[in-house]
Each structure stands twice: as C-alpha cells, then as structure tokens.
Amino acid sequence: MASGKGRFALPPPKWRQSGQEPDYRFSLANERTFLAWIRSALAMMAGGVVLVQFATQLSPRWLVAWTGLALTGLAGLMAVLAYRHWRANEIAMRHARPLPPSVASAVVSAWVALVAVVMAATLWPH
Amino acid sequence: MRDPGLQSERTALAWRRTALGVLANALLLIRAGLVGDHTLPLASGLVMLGAAGATQCFSVWRRRALSRAESAAAPAAALAVLAAVTAGCAAAALLVIVLDAGPGG
C-alpha cells in the first residue's frame, strides 16, 4: 500500500487512497504505456519542428507549416491525454473495473495517415 | 510463477528512453531558438534540457525503488510533471513554427 519513498514522499493523491493496490505488474505496464505515449508525443513534435525547419525545398510552404502545426498540436494534446489515461487506468484497476476505452490509437493513426497523404502531395512534382 | 524482476528493468529502461526523447527535443528547441533568435523557444529548450537530466535521474531513482520493492508505485506527481513538460515543449515547438513560418507562409 505504501507509495511513500522515505524523505521525499508526497502524500498520495486522493484517488490513490481508495480501492486496492493493483497487481504491481499491471501498474508497471500502465506506467510504461504512459511513457510510450509521451515518447510518441515527443517524436511527433520533433517531426513537426524538423519538417518546418529543415525540409526547406518542400512546397507549398503554407502546407508544410500547417502540417508542422498539426503534428506539434497533436503532440501536446497527446501528452495531456497520456496522463489522464494513465490515471484512469490506475483508478479502474484499483476498483477491479474494466479499463476505460481509449480512442487515442485510432485518432493518432488517422492523423498520421493524413499527414502522410499531405506530405505525398507536397512531394508530387508540379 | 513469480516475476524475476524483469518488469522493473523494463520500466526503468522506459524512463531512460523517455529521457533521451526529451533531450532530443531540448536540442531541437535550443537550436531553433539560437538560429532564429527567439528567446522563448530557447528558454524552453534550456528548461527541457534540465527536464531531460531530471528524467534520467528519475529513471535511476525508480530503478532503485523498484529493486527494493517491485510493487513500488510510480509517484503520480512525477508523471504529471512529465506530461506537463511535454505539453509545454509542444507549445514552444508550435511557437517556433509560427514564428519561422509567419512572414513567408
């Protein structure tokens, strides 16, 4: 039950004080899933910045800029949703409820496909 | 069958990989801030640099906590801070794109 770590322990948030401590393997898997989403977000925003800053031969520039904005915007949203999803999963596990559904994967897949189509359009010779 | 402790290693490695991702974005932001002479992205990049170091330190600390007790729960505050830092980085990256693409695009 303890989530304190000696000198630097903060009191656990309220949602961690109700229900039962989940199987640690599921908690660790949940934690790694969160980190995977964060890394995905970091990769997307890096992609957006690199696209706009380094792919200078691509045109039209306005489309490249909007694609970069779309990537970095989604990355920021993904980071926030990652934490909320981790927390919701922990709470569900604490109360032996099924994990809440997440549309995140579908949204990200659709977004990435859209960006790929747009990029193909910018590379089309014209 | 008892898990021989590979879960804790995977978890610590996941934090390390995340620290690397934060570092890469920090360098991108710093570069963008320096090249384009934008102070806010540069400052954000430096903050991210600190965050990368902090994340790496956290991965070591987490490893130790997990080796003491495999059931050691991740402090929610740490995850919240990481998510906030990532979102802030995205905002800075957005700013970079807007600033650089502004006049021409």
Coordinates of N, CA and C in Angstrom, one line a residue:
Chain A
M1 N 0.8 -1.2 0.0 CA 0.0 0.0 0.0 C 0.9 1.2 0.0
A2 N 2.1 1.1 0.5 CA 2.9 2.3 0.7 C 3.3 2.9 -0.7
S3 N 3.1 4.1 -0.9 CA 3.7 4.8 -2.1 C 4.7 5.9 -1.7
G4 N 5.0 6.0 -0.4 CA 6.0 6.9 0.0 C 7.4 6.4 -0.2
K5 N 8.3 7.3 -0.4 CA 9.7 6.8 -0.6 C 10.6 7.6 0.3
G6 N 10.5 7.4 1.6 CA 11.4 8.0 2.6 C 11.2 9.5 2.7
R7 N 12.4 10.2 2.5 CA 12.4 11.6 2.8 C 11.5 12.4 1.8
F8 N 11.4 12.0 0.6 CA 10.8 12.8 -0.4 C 9.4 12.5 -0.7
A9 N 8.8 11.7 0.2 CA 7.4 11.3 -0.1 C 6.4 12.4 -0.1
L10 N 5.7 12.5 -1.1 CA 4.5 13.4 -1.1 C 3.3 12.5 -0.7
P11 N 2.3 13.2 -0.1 CA 1.1 12.4 0.2 C 0.5 11.9 -1.1
P12 N 0.0 10.6 -1.2 CA -0.6 10.2 -2.4 C -1.9 10.9 -2.7
P13 N -2.2 11.1 -4.0 CA -3.5 11.8 -4.3 C -4.7 11.0 -3.9
K14 N -5.8 11.7 -3.8 CA -7.0 11.1 -3.2 C -7.3 9.8 -3.9
W15 N -7.2 9.8 -5.2 CA -7.7 8.6 -6.0 C -6.8 7.4 -5.7
R16 N -5.6 7.7 -5.1 CA -4.7 6.6 -4.8 C -5.0 6.1 -3.3
Q17 N -5.9 6.7 -2.7 CA -6.2 6.3 -1.3 C -7.5 5.5 -1.2
S18 N -8.2 5.3 -2.4 CA -9.4 4.5 -2.4 C -9.1 3.3 -3.2
G19 N -9.9 2.2 -3.0 CA -9.7 1.0 -3.7 C -8.5 0.2 -3.2
Q20 N -8.1 -0.8 -4.0 CA -6.9 -1.6 -3.6 C -5.8 -1.4 -4.5
E21 N -4.6 -1.6 -4.0 CA -3.4 -1.5 -4.8 C -3.4 -2.6 -5.9
P22 N -3.3 -2.2 -7.1 CA -3.4 -3.2 -8.2 C -2.2 -4.1 -8.2
D23 N -2.3 -5.2 -8.9 CA -1.1 -6.1 -9.2 C 0.0 -5.2 -9.7
Y24 N 1.2 -5.3 -9.1 CA 2.2 -4.3 -9.5 C 2.6 -4.5 -11.0
R25 N 2.5 -5.7 -11.5 CA 2.8 -5.8 -12.9 C 1.9 -5.0 -13.8
F26 N 0.7 -4.9 -13.5 CA -0.3 -4.1 -14.3 C 0.0 -2.7 -14.1
S27 N 0.4 -2.3 -12.9 CA 0.7 -0.9 -12.7 C 2.0 -0.5 -13.5
L28 N 3.0 -1.4 -13.5 CA 4.2 -1.1 -14.2 C 3.9 -1.1 -15.7
A29 N 3.1 -2.0 -16.2 CA 2.7 -2.0 -17.6 C 2.0 -0.7 -18.0
N30 N 1.1 -0.2 -17.1 CA 0.4 1.1 -17.3 C 1.4 2.2 -17.3
E31 N 2.4 2.2 -16.4 CA 3.4 3.2 -16.4 C 4.2 3.3 -17.7
R32 N 4.6 2.1 -18.2 CA 5.3 2.0 -19.4 C 4.5 2.5 -20.6
T33 N 3.2 2.2 -20.6 CA 2.3 2.6 -21.7 C 2.3 4.1 -21.7
F34 N 2.1 4.7 -20.5 CA 2.2 6.2 -20.4 C 3.5 6.8 -21.0
L35 N 4.6 6.2 -20.7 CA 5.9 6.6 -21.2 C 6.0 6.5 -22.7
A36 N 5.4 5.4 -23.2 CA 5.4 5.2 -24.7 C 4.6 6.3 -25.4
W37 N 3.4 6.7 -24.8 CA 2.7 7.8 -25.4 C 3.5 9.1 -25.3
I38 N 4.2 9.3 -24.2 CA 5.0 10.5 -24.1 C 6.0 10.5 -25.1
R39 N 6.7 9.4 -25.3 CA 7.7 9.3 -26.4 C 7.1 9.5 -27.7
S40 N 5.9 9.0 -28.0 CA 5.3 9.3 -29.3 C 5.0 10.7 -29.5
A41 N 4.6 11.4 -28.4 CA 4.3 12.8 -28.5 C 5.6 13.6 -28.8
L42 N 6.7 13.2 -28.1 CA 8.0 13.9 -28.3 C 8.4 13.6 -29.8
A43 N 8.2 12.5 -30.3 CA 8.7 12.2 -31.7 C 7.8 13.0 -32.6
M44 N 6.5 13.1 -32.4 CA 5.7 13.9 -33.3 C 6.1 15.4 -33.3
M45 N 6.4 15.9 -32.1 CA 6.7 17.4 -32.1 C 8.1 17.6 -32.8
A46 N 9.0 16.6 -32.5 CA 10.3 16.8 -33.2 C 10.1 16.7 -34.7
G47 N 9.2 15.8 -35.1 CA 8.9 15.7 -36.6 C 8.4 17.0 -37.1
G48 N 7.5 17.6 -36.4 CA 6.9 18.9 -36.8 C 7.9 19.9 -37.0
V49 N 8.8 20.1 -36.0 CA 9.8 21.1 -36.0 C 10.8 20.8 -37.1
V50 N 11.3 19.6 -37.2 CA 12.3 19.2 -38.3 C 11.7 19.5 -39.6
L51 N 10.4 19.1 -39.8 CA 9.8 19.3 -41.1 C 9.8 20.8 -41.5
V52 N 9.4 21.6 -40.6 CA 9.3 23.1 -41.0 C 10.7 23.7 -41.1
Q53 N 11.7 23.3 -40.2 CA 12.9 23.9 -40.2 C 13.9 23.4 -41.2
F54 N 13.8 22.1 -41.5 CA 14.9 21.5 -42.3 C 14.4 21.1 -43.8
A55 N 13.2 20.9 -43.9 CA 12.7 20.4 -45.3 C 12.3 21.7 -46.1
T56 N 13.4 22.5 -46.4 CA 13.1 23.8 -47.0 C 12.7 23.7 -48.5
Q57 N 13.0 22.6 -49.1 CA 12.7 22.5 -50.5 C 11.3 22.2 -50.8
L58 N 10.5 21.7 -49.8 CA 9.2 21.3 -50.0 C 8.3 22.5 -50.2
S59 N 7.3 22.4 -51.0 CA 6.4 23.5 -51.2 C 5.0 22.9 -51.4
P60 N 3.9 23.6 -51.2 CA 3.9 25.0 -50.8 C 4.2 25.2 -49.3
R61 N 4.9 26.2 -49.0 CA 5.3 26.4 -47.6 C 4.2 26.5 -46.6
W62 N 3.0 27.0 -47.0 CA 1.9 27.2 -46.1 C 1.4 25.8 -45.7
L63 N 1.5 24.8 -46.6 CA 1.0 23.5 -46.3 C 2.0 22.8 -45.4
V64 N 3.3 23.0 -45.6 CA 4.3 22.4 -44.8 C 4.2 23.0 -43.4
A65 N 3.9 24.3 -43.3 CA 3.8 24.9 -42.0 C 2.5 24.4 -41.2
W66 N 1.4 24.2 -41.9 CA 0.2 23.7 -41.3 C 0.4 22.3 -40.9
T67 N 1.1 21.5 -41.7 CA 1.4 20.1 -41.3 C 2.2 20.1 -40.0
G68 N 3.2 21.0 -39.9 CA 4.0 21.0 -38.7 C 3.2 21.4 -37.5
L69 N 2.3 22.4 -37.7 CA 1.4 22.8 -36.6 C 0.5 21.7 -36.2
A70 N 0.0 20.9 -37.2 CA -0.9 19.8 -36.8 C -0.1 18.8 -36.0
L71 N 1.1 18.5 -36.4 CA 1.9 17.5 -35.7 C 2.2 17.9 -34.2
T72 N 2.7 19.1 -34.1 CA 3.1 19.6 -32.8 C 1.8 19.8 -31.9
G73 N 0.7 20.3 -32.5 CA -0.5 20.5 -31.7 C -1.0 19.1 -31.2
L74 N -1.0 18.1 -32.1 CA -1.5 16.8 -31.6 C -0.5 16.3 -30.5
A75 N 0.8 16.5 -30.7 CA 1.7 16.1 -29.7 C 1.4 16.6 -28.3
G76 N 1.1 17.9 -28.2 CA 0.8 18.5 -26.9 C -0.5 17.9 -26.3
L77 N -1.5 17.7 -27.2 CA -2.7 17.0 -26.7 C -2.5 15.6 -26.3
M78 N -1.6 14.9 -27.0 CA -1.3 13.5 -26.7 C -0.7 13.4 -25.3
A79 N 0.2 14.4 -25.0 CA 0.9 14.4 -23.7 C -0.2 14.5 -22.5
V80 N -1.1 15.4 -22.7 CA -2.1 15.6 -21.6 C -3.0 14.4 -21.5
L81 N -3.4 13.9 -22.7 CA -4.3 12.7 -22.7 C -3.6 11.5 -22.1
A82 N -2.2 11.4 -22.3 CA -1.5 10.3 -21.8 C -1.6 10.2 -20.3
Y83 N -1.4 11.3 -19.6 CA -1.5 11.3 -18.2 C -2.9 11.0 -17.7
R84 N -3.9 11.6 -18.3 CA -5.3 11.3 -17.9 C -5.6 9.8 -18.1
H85 N -5.1 9.2 -19.2 CA -5.4 7.8 -19.5 C -4.7 6.9 -18.4
W86 N -3.5 7.3 -18.1 CA -2.7 6.5 -17.1 C -3.5 6.5 -15.8
R87 N -3.9 7.7 -15.4 CA -4.7 7.9 -14.1 C -6.0 7.1 -14.2
A88 N -6.7 7.2 -15.3 CA -8.0 6.5 -15.4 C -7.8 5.0 -15.3
N89 N -6.7 4.5 -15.9 CA -6.4 3.1 -15.9 C -6.1 2.6 -14.4
E90 N -5.3 3.5 -13.7 CA -4.9 3.1 -12.3 C -6.2 3.0 -11.5
I91 N -7.1 4.0 -11.6 CA -8.3 4.0 -10.9 C -9.1 2.8 -11.2
A92 N -9.3 2.5 -12.5 CA -10.1 1.3 -12.9 C -9.5 0.0 -12.2
M93 N -8.1 -0.1 -12.3 CA -7.5 -1.3 -11.7 C -7.7 -1.3 -10.2
R94 N -7.7 -0.2 -9.5 CA -7.9 -0.1 -8.1 C -9.2 -0.6 -7.7
H95 N -10.2 -0.5 -8.6 CA -11.6 -0.9 -8.2 C -12.0 -2.1 -9.0
A96 N -11.1 -2.8 -9.6 CA -11.3 -4.0 -10.4 C -12.4 -3.8 -11.4
R97 N -12.3 -2.6 -12.1 CA -13.2 -2.3 -13.2 C -12.5 -2.5 -14.5
P98 N -13.2 -2.7 -15.6 CA -12.5 -2.8 -16.9 C -11.8 -1.5 -17.2
L99 N -10.7 -1.6 -18.0 CA -10.0 -0.4 -18.3 C -10.9 0.5 -19.2
P100 N -10.9 1.8 -19.0 CA -11.7 2.7 -19.9 C -11.2 2.6 -21.3
P101 N -12.1 2.7 -22.2 CA -11.7 2.7 -23.7 C -10.9 3.9 -24.0
S102 N -10.1 3.8 -25.0 CA -9.3 4.9 -25.4 C -9.4 5.0 -27.0
V103 N -9.8 6.2 -27.4 CA -9.8 6.4 -28.9 C -8.5 6.9 -29.4
A104 N -7.6 7.1 -28.5 CA -6.3 7.7 -28.8 C -5.6 7.0 -30.0
S105 N -5.5 5.7 -29.9 CA -4.8 5.0 -31.0 C -5.5 5.3 -32.4
A106 N -6.8 5.2 -32.4 CA -7.5 5.5 -33.7 C -7.2 6.9 -34.2
V107 N -7.3 7.8 -33.3 CA -7.1 9.2 -33.6 C -5.7 9.4 -34.2
V108 N -4.7 8.9 -33.5 CA -3.3 9.1 -33.9 C -3.1 8.4 -35.2
S109 N -3.6 7.2 -35.4 CA -3.4 6.5 -36.7 C -4.0 7.4 -37.8
A110 N -5.2 7.9 -37.6 CA -5.9 8.7 -38.7 C -5.0 10.0 -38.9
W111 N -4.5 10.6 -37.9 CA -3.7 11.8 -38.0 C -2.5 11.5 -38.8
V112 N -1.8 10.5 -38.5 CA -0.5 10.1 -39.1 C -0.8 9.8 -40.6
A113 N -1.9 9.1 -40.9 CA -2.2 8.8 -42.3 C -2.5 10.1 -43.0
L114 N -3.2 11.0 -42.4 CA -3.5 12.3 -43.0 C -2.2 13.1 -43.4
V115 N -1.3 13.1 -42.4 CA 0.0 13.8 -42.6 C 0.7 13.1 -43.7
A116 N 0.7 11.8 -43.8 CA 1.4 11.1 -44.9 C 0.9 11.5 -46.2
V117 N -0.5 11.6 -46.3 CA -1.1 12.0 -47.6 C -0.7 13.4 -47.9
V118 N -0.7 14.3 -47.0 CA -0.3 15.7 -47.2 C 1.1 15.8 -47.7
M119 N 2.0 15.0 -47.0 CA 3.4 15.0 -47.4 C 3.6 14.5 -48.8
A120 N 2.8 13.5 -49.2 CA 2.9 12.9 -50.5 C 2.5 14.0 -51.5
A121 N 1.5 14.8 -51.1 CA 1.0 15.9 -52.0 C 2.1 16.9 -52.2
T122 N 2.8 17.2 -51.1 CA 3.9 18.3 -51.3 C 5.0 17.8 -52.1
L123 N 5.2 16.4 -52.1 CA 6.3 15.9 -52.9 C 6.0 15.7 -54.3
W124 N 4.7 15.7 -54.6 CA 4.2 15.5 -56.0 C 4.8 16.6 -56.9
P125 N 5.5 16.2 -58.0 CA 6.1 17.3 -58.8 C 5.0 18.2 -59.5
H126 N 5.2 19.5 -59.3 CA 4.3 20.4 -60.0 C 4.9 21.7 -60.4
Chain B
M1 N 3.7 -18.0 -11.0 CA 5.1 -18.0 -11.1 C 5.6 -16.6 -10.9
R2 N 6.6 -16.4 -10.0 CA 7.0 -15.1 -9.6 C 7.8 -14.5 -10.7
D3 N 7.5 -13.2 -11.0 CA 8.3 -12.5 -12.0 C 9.7 -12.2 -11.4
P4 N 10.7 -12.6 -12.2 CA 12.1 -12.5 -11.6 C 12.6 -11.1 -11.6
G5 N 11.8 -10.1 -11.8 CA 12.3 -8.7 -11.7 C 12.6 -8.1 -13.0
L6 N 12.2 -8.7 -14.1 CA 12.4 -8.1 -15.4 C 11.5 -6.9 -15.6
Q7 N 10.3 -6.9 -15.0 CA 9.4 -5.8 -15.1 C 10.1 -4.5 -14.7
S8 N 10.8 -4.5 -13.5 CA 11.4 -3.3 -13.0 C 12.5 -2.8 -14.0
E9 N 13.2 -3.7 -14.6 CA 14.2 -3.3 -15.5 C 13.6 -2.6 -16.8
R10 N 12.5 -3.2 -17.3 CA 11.8 -2.7 -18.4 C 11.3 -1.3 -18.1
T11 N 10.8 -1.1 -16.9 CA 10.2 0.2 -16.5 C 11.3 1.2 -16.4
A12 N 12.4 0.9 -15.8 CA 13.5 1.8 -15.7 C 14.0 2.2 -17.1
L13 N 14.1 1.2 -18.0 CA 14.6 1.5 -19.3 C 13.6 2.4 -20.1
A14 N 12.3 2.2 -19.8 CA 11.3 3.1 -20.5 C 11.5 4.5 -20.0
W15 N 11.9 4.7 -18.8 CA 12.1 6.1 -18.3 C 13.4 6.6 -19.0
R16 N 14.4 5.8 -19.1 CA 15.6 6.2 -19.8 C 15.4 6.6 -21.2
R17 N 14.6 5.8 -21.9 CA 14.3 6.1 -23.3 C 13.6 7.4 -23.4
T18 N 12.7 7.6 -22.5 CA 11.9 8.9 -22.4 C 12.8 10.1 -22.2
A19 N 13.8 9.9 -21.3 CA 14.8 11.0 -21.1 C 15.5 11.3 -22.4
L20 N 15.8 10.4 -23.2 CA 16.5 10.6 -24.4 C 15.6 11.4 -25.4
G21 N 14.3 11.0 -25.4 CA 13.4 11.8 -26.2 C 13.3 13.2 -25.8
V22 N 13.2 13.4 -24.5 CA 13.2 14.8 -24.0 C 14.4 15.6 -24.4
L23 N 15.6 14.9 -24.3 CA 16.9 15.5 -24.7 C 16.9 16.0 -26.1
A24 N 16.4 15.0 -27.0 CA 16.4 15.3 -28.4 C 15.6 16.6 -28.7
N25 N 14.4 16.7 -28.1 CA 13.6 17.8 -28.3 C 14.2 19.1 -27.7
A26 N 14.8 18.9 -26.6 CA 15.5 20.1 -26.0 C 16.5 20.7 -27.0
L27 N 17.3 19.8 -27.6 CA 18.4 20.3 -28.5 C 17.7 20.9 -29.7
L28 N 16.6 20.4 -30.2 CA 15.9 21.0 -31.4 C 15.4 22.4 -31.0
L29 N 14.9 22.5 -29.8 CA 14.3 23.8 -29.4 C 15.5 24.8 -29.2
I30 N 16.5 24.4 -28.6 CA 17.7 25.3 -28.4 C 18.2 25.7 -29.7
R31 N 18.4 24.8 -30.7 CA 18.9 25.2 -32.0 C 17.9 26.2 -32.7
A32 N 16.6 25.9 -32.6 CA 15.7 26.7 -33.3 C 15.7 28.1 -32.6
G33 N 15.8 28.1 -31.3 CA 15.9 29.4 -30.6 C 17.1 30.2 -31.0
L34 N 18.3 29.5 -31.1 CA 19.5 30.2 -31.4 C 19.5 30.7 -32.9
V35 N 19.1 29.8 -33.8 CA 19.2 30.1 -35.2 C 18.2 31.2 -35.6
G36 N 17.0 31.1 -35.0 CA 16.0 32.1 -35.4 C 16.0 33.3 -34.4
D37 N 16.9 33.3 -33.4 CA 16.9 34.3 -32.4 C 15.6 34.6 -31.7
H38 N 15.0 33.5 -31.2 CA 13.8 33.5 -30.5 C 14.1 33.2 -29.0
T39 N 13.8 34.1 -28.1 CA 14.1 33.8 -26.7 C 13.3 32.8 -26.0
L40 N 11.9 32.9 -26.3 CA 11.1 31.9 -25.6 C 11.4 30.5 -25.9
P41 N 11.5 30.1 -27.2 CA 11.8 28.7 -27.5 C 13.2 28.4 -26.9
L42 N 14.1 29.3 -27.0 CA 15.5 29.0 -26.4 C 15.4 28.7 -24.9
A43 N 14.6 29.5 -24.2 CA 14.4 29.3 -22.8 C 13.7 28.0 -22.5
S44 N 12.7 27.7 -23.4 CA 12.0 26.4 -23.2 C 13.0 25.3 -23.4
G45 N 13.8 25.4 -24.4 CA 14.8 24.4 -24.7 C 15.7 24.1 -23.6
L46 N 16.1 25.2 -22.9 CA 17.0 25.0 -21.7 C 16.3 24.3 -20.6
V47 N 15.0 24.7 -20.4 CA 14.2 24.1 -19.4 C 14.1 22.6 -19.7
M48 N 13.9 22.3 -21.0 CA 13.8 20.9 -21.4 C 15.1 20.1 -21.2
L49 N 16.2 20.8 -21.3 CA 17.5 20.2 -21.1 C 17.6 19.8 -19.6
G50 N 17.1 20.7 -18.7 CA 17.1 20.3 -17.3 C 16.1 19.1 -17.1
A51 N 15.0 19.2 -17.8 CA 14.0 18.1 -17.6 C 14.5 16.8 -18.1
A52 N 15.4 16.8 -19.1 CA 16.0 15.6 -19.6 C 16.9 15.0 -18.5
G53 N 17.7 15.8 -17.9 CA 18.5 15.4 -16.8 C 17.7 14.8 -15.7
A54 N 16.7 15.6 -15.3 CA 15.8 15.1 -14.2 C 15.2 13.8 -14.5
T55 N 14.7 13.6 -15.8 CA 14.1 12.4 -16.1 C 15.1 11.2 -16.0
Q56 N 16.3 11.5 -16.5 CA 17.3 10.4 -16.4 C 17.6 10.1 -14.9
C57 N 17.7 11.1 -14.1 CA 17.9 10.8 -12.6 C 16.7 10.1 -12.1
F58 N 15.5 10.4 -12.5 CA 14.3 9.8 -12.0 C 14.4 8.3 -12.4
S59 N 14.9 8.0 -13.6 CA 14.9 6.6 -14.0 C 15.9 5.8 -13.1
V60 N 16.9 6.4 -12.7 CA 17.8 5.7 -11.8 C 17.2 5.5 -10.4
W61 N 16.5 6.6 -9.9 CA 15.8 6.5 -8.6 C 14.7 5.5 -8.7
R62 N 14.0 5.4 -9.8 CA 12.9 4.5 -9.9 C 13.4 3.1 -9.9
R63 N 14.6 2.9 -10.6 CA 15.2 1.5 -10.6 C 15.5 1.1 -9.2
R64 N 16.1 2.0 -8.4 CA 16.4 1.6 -7.1 C 15.2 1.3 -6.2
A65 N 14.1 2.2 -6.4 CA 12.9 2.0 -5.7 C 12.3 0.6 -6.0
L66 N 12.3 0.3 -7.3 CA 11.8 -1.0 -7.7 C 12.6 -2.2 -7.3
S67 N 13.9 -2.0 -7.2 CA 14.7 -3.1 -6.8 C 14.5 -3.4 -5.3
R68 N 14.1 -2.4 -4.6 CA 13.8 -2.6 -3.1 C 12.5 -3.3 -3.0
A69 N 11.5 -2.8 -3.8 CA 10.1 -3.4 -3.7 C 9.5 -3.3 -5.0
E70 N 9.3 -4.5 -5.6 CA 8.8 -4.5 -7.0 C 7.5 -3.8 -7.1
S71 N 6.8 -3.7 -6.0 CA 5.4 -3.1 -6.1 C 5.5 -1.6 -5.8
A72 N 6.7 -1.0 -5.9 CA 6.7 0.4 -5.6 C 5.9 1.1 -6.7
A73 N 5.0 1.9 -6.2 CA 4.1 2.6 -7.2 C 4.8 3.9 -7.7
A74 N 4.6 4.2 -9.0 CA 5.1 5.4 -9.5 C 4.4 6.6 -8.9
P75 N 5.2 7.6 -8.4 CA 4.5 8.8 -7.9 C 3.8 9.5 -9.0
A76 N 2.5 9.8 -8.7 CA 1.7 10.4 -9.7 C 2.2 11.8 -10.1
A77 N 2.8 12.5 -9.2 CA 3.3 13.8 -9.4 C 4.4 13.8 -10.5
A78 N 5.2 12.8 -10.5 CA 6.3 12.7 -11.5 C 5.7 12.6 -12.9
L79 N 4.7 11.7 -13.0 CA 4.1 11.5 -14.3 C 3.4 12.8 -14.8
A80 N 2.7 13.4 -13.8 CA 2.0 14.7 -14.2 C 3.0 15.7 -14.7
V81 N 4.1 15.8 -14.0 CA 5.1 16.8 -14.3 C 5.7 16.5 -15.7
L82 N 6.0 15.2 -16.0 CA 6.5 14.9 -17.3 C 5.5 15.2 -18.4
A83 N 4.2 14.9 -18.2 CA 3.2 15.2 -19.2 C 3.1 16.7 -19.4
A84 N 3.2 17.5 -18.3 CA 3.1 19.0 -18.4 C 4.3 19.5 -19.2
V85 N 5.5 19.0 -18.9 CA 6.7 19.4 -19.5 C 6.6 19.1 -21.0
T86 N 6.1 17.9 -21.4 CA 6.0 17.6 -22.8 C 5.0 18.5 -23.5
A87 N 3.9 18.8 -22.8 CA 2.9 19.7 -23.4 C 3.5 21.1 -23.6
G88 N 4.2 21.5 -22.6 CA 4.9 22.8 -22.7 C 5.9 22.9 -23.8
C89 N 6.6 21.8 -24.0 CA 7.5 21.7 -25.1 C 6.8 21.8 -26.5
A90 N 5.7 21.1 -26.6 CA 4.9 21.2 -27.8 C 4.4 22.6 -28.1
A91 N 4.1 23.3 -27.0 CA 3.7 24.7 -27.2 C 4.8 25.6 -27.7
A92 N 6.0 25.3 -27.1 CA 7.2 26.0 -27.6 C 7.5 25.7 -29.0
A93 N 7.3 24.4 -29.4 CA 7.6 24.0 -30.8 C 6.6 24.7 -31.7
L94 N 5.3 24.7 -31.3 CA 4.3 25.4 -32.0 C 4.7 26.9 -32.3
L95 N 5.2 27.5 -31.2 CA 5.6 28.9 -31.3 C 6.8 29.0 -32.4
V96 N 7.7 28.1 -32.3 CA 8.8 28.1 -33.3 C 8.3 28.1 -34.7
I97 N 7.3 27.2 -35.0 CA 6.8 27.0 -36.3 C 6.1 28.3 -36.7
V98 N 5.3 28.8 -35.8 CA 4.6 30.1 -36.1 C 5.5 31.2 -36.4
L99 N 6.5 31.3 -35.6 CA 7.5 32.4 -35.7 C 8.3 32.3 -37.0
D100 N 8.7 31.1 -37.3 CA 9.5 30.9 -38.5 C 8.7 30.9 -39.8
A101 N 7.5 30.4 -39.7 CA 6.7 30.3 -41.0 C 5.9 31.6 -41.2
G102 N 5.8 32.4 -40.2 CA 5.0 33.6 -40.2 C 5.1 34.5 -41.4
P103 N 6.2 35.1 -41.5 CA 6.3 36.2 -42.6 C 6.1 35.6 -44.0
G104 N 6.7 34.4 -44.3 CA 6.6 33.9 -45.6 C 5.3 33.1 -45.9
G105 N 4.9 32.3 -44.9 CA 3.8 31.4 -45.1 C 2.5 31.9 -44.5

